[in-house]
PDB file of C-alpha atoms in Angstrom:
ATOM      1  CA  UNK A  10       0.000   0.000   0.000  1.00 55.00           C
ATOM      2  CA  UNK A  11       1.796   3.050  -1.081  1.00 71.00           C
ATOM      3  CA  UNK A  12      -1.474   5.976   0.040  1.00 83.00           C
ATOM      4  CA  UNK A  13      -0.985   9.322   1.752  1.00 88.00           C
ATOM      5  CA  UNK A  14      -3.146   9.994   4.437  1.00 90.00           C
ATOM      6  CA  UNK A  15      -3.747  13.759   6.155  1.00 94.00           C
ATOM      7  CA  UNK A  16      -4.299  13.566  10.073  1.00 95.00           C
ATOM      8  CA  UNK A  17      -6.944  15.711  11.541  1.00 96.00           C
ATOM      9  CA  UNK A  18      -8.835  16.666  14.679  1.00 96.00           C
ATOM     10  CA  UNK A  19     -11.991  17.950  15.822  1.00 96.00           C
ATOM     11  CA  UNK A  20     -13.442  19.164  18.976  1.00 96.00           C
ATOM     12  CA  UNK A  21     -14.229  21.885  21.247  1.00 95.00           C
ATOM     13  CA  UNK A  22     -12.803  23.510  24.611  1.00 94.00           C
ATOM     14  CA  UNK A  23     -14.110  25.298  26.988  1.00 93.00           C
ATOM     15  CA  UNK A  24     -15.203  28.478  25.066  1.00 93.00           C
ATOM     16  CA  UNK A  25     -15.163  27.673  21.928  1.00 94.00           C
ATOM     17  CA  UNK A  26     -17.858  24.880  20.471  1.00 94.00           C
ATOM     18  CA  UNK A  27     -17.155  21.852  17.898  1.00 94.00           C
ATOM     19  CA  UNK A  28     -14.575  22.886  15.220  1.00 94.00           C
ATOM     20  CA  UNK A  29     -11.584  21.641  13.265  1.00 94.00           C
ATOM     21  CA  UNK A  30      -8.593  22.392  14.883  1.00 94.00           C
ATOM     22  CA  UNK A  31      -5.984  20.142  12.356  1.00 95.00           C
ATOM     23  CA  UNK A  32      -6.540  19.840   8.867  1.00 94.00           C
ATOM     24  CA  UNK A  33      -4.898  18.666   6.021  1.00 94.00           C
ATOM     25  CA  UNK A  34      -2.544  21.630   4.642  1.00 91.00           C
ATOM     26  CA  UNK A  35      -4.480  21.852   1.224  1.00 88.00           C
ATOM     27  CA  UNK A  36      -8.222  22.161   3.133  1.00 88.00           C
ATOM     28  CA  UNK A  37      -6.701  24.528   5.741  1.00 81.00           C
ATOM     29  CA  UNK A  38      -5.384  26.465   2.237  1.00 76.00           C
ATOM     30  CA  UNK A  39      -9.061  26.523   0.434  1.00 75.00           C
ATOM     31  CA  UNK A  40     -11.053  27.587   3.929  1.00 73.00           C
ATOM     32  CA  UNK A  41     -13.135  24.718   4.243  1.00 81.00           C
ATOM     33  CA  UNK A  42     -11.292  22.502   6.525  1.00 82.00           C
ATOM     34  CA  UNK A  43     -14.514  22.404   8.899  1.00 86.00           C
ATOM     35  CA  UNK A  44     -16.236  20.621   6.373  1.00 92.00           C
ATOM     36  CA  UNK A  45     -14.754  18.183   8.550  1.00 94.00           C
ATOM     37  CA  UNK A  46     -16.929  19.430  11.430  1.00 94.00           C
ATOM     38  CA  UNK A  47     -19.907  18.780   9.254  1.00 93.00           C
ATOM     39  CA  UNK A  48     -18.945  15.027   8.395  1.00 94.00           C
ATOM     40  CA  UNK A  49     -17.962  13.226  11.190  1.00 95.00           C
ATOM     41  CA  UNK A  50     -20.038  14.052  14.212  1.00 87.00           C
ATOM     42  CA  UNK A  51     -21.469  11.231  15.832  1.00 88.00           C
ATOM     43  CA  UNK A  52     -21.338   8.859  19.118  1.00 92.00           C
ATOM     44  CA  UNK A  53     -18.083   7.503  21.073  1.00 95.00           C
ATOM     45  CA  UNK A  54     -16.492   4.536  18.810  1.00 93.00           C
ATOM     46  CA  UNK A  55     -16.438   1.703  20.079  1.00 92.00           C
ATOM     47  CA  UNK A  56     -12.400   0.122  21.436  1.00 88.00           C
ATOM     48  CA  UNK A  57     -10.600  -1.097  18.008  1.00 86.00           C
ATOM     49  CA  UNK A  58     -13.304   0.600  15.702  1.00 90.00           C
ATOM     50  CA  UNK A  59     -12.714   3.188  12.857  1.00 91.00           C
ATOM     51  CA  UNK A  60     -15.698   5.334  11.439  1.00 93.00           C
ATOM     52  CA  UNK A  61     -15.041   5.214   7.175  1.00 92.00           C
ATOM     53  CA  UNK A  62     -16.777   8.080   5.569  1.00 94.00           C
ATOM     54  CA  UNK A  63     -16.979   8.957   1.807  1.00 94.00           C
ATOM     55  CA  UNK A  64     -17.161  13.036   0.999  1.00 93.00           C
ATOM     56  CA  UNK A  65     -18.506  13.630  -2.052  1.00 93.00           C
ATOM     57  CA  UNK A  66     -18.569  16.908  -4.010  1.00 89.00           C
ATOM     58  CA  UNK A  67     -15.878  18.992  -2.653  1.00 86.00           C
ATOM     59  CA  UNK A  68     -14.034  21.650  -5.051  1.00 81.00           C
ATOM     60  CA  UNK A  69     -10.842  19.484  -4.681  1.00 80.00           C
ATOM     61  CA  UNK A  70     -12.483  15.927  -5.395  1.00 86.00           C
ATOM     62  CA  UNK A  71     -14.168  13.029  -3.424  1.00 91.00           C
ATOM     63  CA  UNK A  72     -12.158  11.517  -0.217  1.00 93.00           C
ATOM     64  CA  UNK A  73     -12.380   9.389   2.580  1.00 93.00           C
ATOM     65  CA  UNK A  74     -12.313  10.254   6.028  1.00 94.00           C
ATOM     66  CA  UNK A  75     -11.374   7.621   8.563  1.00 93.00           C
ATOM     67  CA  UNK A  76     -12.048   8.886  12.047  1.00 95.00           C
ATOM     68  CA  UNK A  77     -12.607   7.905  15.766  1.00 94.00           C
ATOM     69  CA  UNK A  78     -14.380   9.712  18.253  1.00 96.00           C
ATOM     70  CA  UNK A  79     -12.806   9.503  22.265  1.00 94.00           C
ATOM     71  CA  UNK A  80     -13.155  10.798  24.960  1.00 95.00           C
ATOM     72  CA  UNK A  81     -10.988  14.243  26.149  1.00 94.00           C
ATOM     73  CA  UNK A  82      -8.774  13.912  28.796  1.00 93.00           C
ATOM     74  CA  UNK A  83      -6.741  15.900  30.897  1.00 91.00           C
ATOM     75  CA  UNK A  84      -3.649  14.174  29.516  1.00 89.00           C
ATOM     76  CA  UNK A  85      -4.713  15.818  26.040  1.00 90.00           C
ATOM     77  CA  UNK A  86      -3.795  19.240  27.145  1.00 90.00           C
ATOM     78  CA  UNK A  87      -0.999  17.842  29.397  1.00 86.00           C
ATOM     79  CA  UNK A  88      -2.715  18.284  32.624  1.00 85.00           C
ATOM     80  CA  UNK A  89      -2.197  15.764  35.044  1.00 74.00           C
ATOM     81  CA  UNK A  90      -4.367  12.523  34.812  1.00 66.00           C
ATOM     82  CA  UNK A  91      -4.871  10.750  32.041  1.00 76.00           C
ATOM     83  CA  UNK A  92      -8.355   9.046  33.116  1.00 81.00           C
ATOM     84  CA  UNK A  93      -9.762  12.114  33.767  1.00 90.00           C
ATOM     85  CA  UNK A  94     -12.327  13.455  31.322  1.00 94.00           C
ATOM     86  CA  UNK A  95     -12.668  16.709  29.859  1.00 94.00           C
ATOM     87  CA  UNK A  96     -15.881  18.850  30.513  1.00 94.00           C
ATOM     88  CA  UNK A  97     -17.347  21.731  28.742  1.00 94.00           C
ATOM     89  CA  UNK A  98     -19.260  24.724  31.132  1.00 93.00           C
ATOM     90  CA  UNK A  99     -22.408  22.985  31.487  1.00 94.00           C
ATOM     91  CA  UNK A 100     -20.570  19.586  32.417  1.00 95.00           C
ATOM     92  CA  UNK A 101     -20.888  17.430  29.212  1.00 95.00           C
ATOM     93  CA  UNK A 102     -18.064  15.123  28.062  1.00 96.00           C
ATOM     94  CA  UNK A 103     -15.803  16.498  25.669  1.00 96.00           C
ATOM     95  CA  UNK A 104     -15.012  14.129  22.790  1.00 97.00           C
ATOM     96  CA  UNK A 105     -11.899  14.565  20.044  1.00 96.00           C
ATOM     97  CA  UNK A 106     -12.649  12.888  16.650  1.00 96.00           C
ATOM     98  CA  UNK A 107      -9.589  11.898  15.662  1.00 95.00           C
ATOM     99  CA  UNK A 108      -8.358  10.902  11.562  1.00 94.00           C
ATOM    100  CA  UNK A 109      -7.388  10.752   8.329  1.00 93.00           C
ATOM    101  CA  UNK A 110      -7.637  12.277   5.085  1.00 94.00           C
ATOM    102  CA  UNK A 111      -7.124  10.078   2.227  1.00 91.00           C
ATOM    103  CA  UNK A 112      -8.123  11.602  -1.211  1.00 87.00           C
ATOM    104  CA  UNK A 113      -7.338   8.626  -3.584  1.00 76.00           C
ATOM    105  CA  UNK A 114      -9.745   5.175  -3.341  1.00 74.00           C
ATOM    106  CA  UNK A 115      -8.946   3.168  -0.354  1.00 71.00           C
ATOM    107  CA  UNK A 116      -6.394   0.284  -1.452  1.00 62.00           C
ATOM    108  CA  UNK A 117      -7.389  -1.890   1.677  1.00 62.00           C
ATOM    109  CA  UNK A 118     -10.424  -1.916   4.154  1.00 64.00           C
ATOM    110  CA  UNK A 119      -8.093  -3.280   7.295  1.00 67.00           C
ATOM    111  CA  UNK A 120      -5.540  -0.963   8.968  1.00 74.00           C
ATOM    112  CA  UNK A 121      -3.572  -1.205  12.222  1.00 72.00           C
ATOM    113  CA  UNK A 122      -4.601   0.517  15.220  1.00 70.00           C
ATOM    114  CA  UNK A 123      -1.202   2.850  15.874  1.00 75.00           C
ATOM    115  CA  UNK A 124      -2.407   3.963  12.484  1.00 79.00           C
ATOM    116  CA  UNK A 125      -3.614   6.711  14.398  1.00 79.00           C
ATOM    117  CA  UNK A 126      -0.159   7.006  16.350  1.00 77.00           C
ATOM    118  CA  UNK A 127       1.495   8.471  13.682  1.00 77.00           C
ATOM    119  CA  UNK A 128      -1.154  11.746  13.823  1.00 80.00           C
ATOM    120  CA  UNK A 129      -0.810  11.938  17.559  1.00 82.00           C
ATOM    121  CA  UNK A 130       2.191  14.014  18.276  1.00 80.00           C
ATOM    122  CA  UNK A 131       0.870  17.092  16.078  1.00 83.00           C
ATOM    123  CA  UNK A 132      -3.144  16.539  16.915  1.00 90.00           C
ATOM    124  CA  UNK A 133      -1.788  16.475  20.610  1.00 88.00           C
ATOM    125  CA  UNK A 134      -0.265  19.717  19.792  1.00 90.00           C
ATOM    126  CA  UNK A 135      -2.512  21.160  18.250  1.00 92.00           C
ATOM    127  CA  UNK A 136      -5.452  20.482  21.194  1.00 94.00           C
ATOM    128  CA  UNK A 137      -3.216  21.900  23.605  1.00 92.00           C
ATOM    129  CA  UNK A 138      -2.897  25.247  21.594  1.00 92.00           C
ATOM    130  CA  UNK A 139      -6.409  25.286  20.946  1.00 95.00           C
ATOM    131  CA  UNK A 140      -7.662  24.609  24.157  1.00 94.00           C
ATOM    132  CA  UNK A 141      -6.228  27.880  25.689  1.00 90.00           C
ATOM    133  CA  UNK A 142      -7.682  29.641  22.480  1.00 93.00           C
ATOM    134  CA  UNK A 143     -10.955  32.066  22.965  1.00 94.00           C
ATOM    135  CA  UNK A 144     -11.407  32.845  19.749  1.00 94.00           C
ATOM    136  CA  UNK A 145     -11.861  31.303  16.624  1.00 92.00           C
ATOM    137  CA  UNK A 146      -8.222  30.819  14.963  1.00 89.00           C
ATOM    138  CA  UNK A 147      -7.599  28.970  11.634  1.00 90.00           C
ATOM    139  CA  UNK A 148      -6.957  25.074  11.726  1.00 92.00           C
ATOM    140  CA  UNK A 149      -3.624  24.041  11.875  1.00 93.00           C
ATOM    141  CA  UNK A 150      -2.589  22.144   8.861  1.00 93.00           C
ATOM    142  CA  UNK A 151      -0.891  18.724   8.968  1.00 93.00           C
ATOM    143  CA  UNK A 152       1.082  17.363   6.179  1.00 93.00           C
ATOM    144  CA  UNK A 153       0.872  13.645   4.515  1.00 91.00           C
ATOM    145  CA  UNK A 154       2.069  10.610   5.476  1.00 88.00           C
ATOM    146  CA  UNK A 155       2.548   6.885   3.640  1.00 86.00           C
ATOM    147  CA  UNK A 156       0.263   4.227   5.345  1.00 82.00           C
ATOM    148  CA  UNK A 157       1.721   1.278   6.206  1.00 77.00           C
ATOM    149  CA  UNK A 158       1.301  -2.111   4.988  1.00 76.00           C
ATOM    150  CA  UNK A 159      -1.246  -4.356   7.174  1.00 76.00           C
ATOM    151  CA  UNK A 160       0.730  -5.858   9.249  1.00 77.00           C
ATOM    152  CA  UNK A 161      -1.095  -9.318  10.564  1.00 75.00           C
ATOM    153  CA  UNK A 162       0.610  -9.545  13.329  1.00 78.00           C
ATOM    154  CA  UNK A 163      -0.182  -6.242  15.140  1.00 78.00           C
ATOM    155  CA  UNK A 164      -3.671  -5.403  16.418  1.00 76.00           C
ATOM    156  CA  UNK A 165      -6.499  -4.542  13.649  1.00 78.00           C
ATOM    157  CA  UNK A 166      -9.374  -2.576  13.668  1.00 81.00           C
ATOM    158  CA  UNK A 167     -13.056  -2.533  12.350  1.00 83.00           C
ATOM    159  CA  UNK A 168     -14.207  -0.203   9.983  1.00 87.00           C
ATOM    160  CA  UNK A 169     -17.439   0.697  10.445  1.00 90.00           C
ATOM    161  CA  UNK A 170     -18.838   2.307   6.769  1.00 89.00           C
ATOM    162  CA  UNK A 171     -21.292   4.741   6.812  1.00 92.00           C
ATOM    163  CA  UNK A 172     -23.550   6.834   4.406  1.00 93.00           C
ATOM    164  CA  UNK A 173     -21.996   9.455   2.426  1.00 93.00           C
ATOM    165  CA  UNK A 174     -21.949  12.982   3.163  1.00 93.00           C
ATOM    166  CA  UNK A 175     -22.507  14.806   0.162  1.00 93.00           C
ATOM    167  CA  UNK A 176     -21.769  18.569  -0.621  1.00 88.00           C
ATOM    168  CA  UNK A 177     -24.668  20.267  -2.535  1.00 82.00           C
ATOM    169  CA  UNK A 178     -23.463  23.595  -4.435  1.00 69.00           C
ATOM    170  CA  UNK A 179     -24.698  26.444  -4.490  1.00 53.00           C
ATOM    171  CA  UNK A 180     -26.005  26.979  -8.320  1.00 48.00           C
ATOM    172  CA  UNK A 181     -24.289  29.641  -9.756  1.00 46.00           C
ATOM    173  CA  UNK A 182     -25.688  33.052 -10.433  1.00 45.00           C
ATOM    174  CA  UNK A 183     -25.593  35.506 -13.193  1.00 39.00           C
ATOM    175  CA  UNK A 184     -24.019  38.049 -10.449  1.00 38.00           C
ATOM    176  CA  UNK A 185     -22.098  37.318  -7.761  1.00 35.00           C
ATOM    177  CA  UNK A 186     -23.516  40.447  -6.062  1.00 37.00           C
ATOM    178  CA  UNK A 187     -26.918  40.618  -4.191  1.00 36.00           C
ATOM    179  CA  UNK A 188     -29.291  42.650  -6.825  1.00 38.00           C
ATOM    180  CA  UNK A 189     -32.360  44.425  -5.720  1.00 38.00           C
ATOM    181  CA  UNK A 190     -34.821  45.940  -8.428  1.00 38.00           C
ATOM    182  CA  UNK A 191     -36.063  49.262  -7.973  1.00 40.00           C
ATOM    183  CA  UNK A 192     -40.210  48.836  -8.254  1.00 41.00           C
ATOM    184  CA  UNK A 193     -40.743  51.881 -10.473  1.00 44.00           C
ATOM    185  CA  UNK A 194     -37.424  51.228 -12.560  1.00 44.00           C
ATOM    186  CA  UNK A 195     -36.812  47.422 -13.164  1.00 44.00           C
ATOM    187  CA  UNK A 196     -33.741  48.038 -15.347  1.00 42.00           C
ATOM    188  CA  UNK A 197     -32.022  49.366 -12.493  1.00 39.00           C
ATOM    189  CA  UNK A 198     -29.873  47.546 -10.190  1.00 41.00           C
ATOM    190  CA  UNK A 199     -28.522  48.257  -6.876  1.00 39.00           C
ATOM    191  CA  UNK A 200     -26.291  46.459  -5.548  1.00 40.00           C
ATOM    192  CA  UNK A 201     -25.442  46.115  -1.974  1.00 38.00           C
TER     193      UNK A 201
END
């Protein structure tokens, strides 16, 4: 298996609410990297289980996300205990959703858990920055990385599939201004 894959994370802290804080470097480029915001929500994942998603109709082409979702902990943001969980103001759980970006096909449908390992150090990094962060910042991009062959004789995990989440476009306009039509003139347009 010779694919790239993009780490990225999503998920909140205690001001600001679900967002993508690590992106691949060419969504973070575009603006749209919390498209990935919009495609993997969901519940906990279950130990050893991997969420595959298909995105279809994005500027840049159809890809897969692979993602987990986990519990926050204070060992996230390199605060003491790593059992303890994360909780927003009004005391819910706070969850990451951990993955990867892969634009091409998927060559294989098994993968090895540290597959996420490799991500870690710079999603780890990038929580802790974000989780002192008030305001909304721009996600951090991550660069690629080869995926591994299988390798039997390490720990595997399930994907899960699950339906696609398409991107409807906007239809295109004649102006790509706002027009308003004066009621006694209807050849005039202001724009605003």
């Amino acid at each position: 298996m010779n694919q790239s894959a993009w780490p990225f994370l999503v998920s909140r802290n205690l001001y600001l609410d679900y967002r993508t804080i690590v992106a691949p470097d060419f969504m973070s480029q575009t603006k749209i990297s919390n498209l990935l915001a919009r495609a993997t929500d969901g519940d906990l994942t279950p130990q050893n289980t991997a969420i595959l998603r298909k995105i279809i109709g994005s500027h840049f082409g159809d890809f897969i996300v692979i993602f987990r979702i986990v519990k926050a902990t204070k060992s996230d943001i390199k605060q003491g205990d790593i059992e303890e969980i994360l909780k927003d103001p009004f005391g819910r759980e706070i969850y990451l959703i951990e993955g990867l970006v892969i634009k091409d096909n998927l060559n294989n449908d098994q993968f090895n858990l540290d597959i996420f390992d490799k991500s870690n150090q710079i999603l780890k990094e990038g929580y802790c920055q974000f989780w002192q962060q008030i305001e909304p910042c721009p996600a951090i991009p991550s660069q690629p990385f080869k995926i591994q062959k299988v390798d039997v004789n390490k720990p595997i995990f399930t994907l899960q599939n699950t339906d696609p989440f398409i991107i409807k476009n906007k239809p295109q306009h004649e102006y790509s201004f706002l027009q308003k039509y004066e009621l006694n003139n209807p050849k005039k347009i202001i724009t605003s």
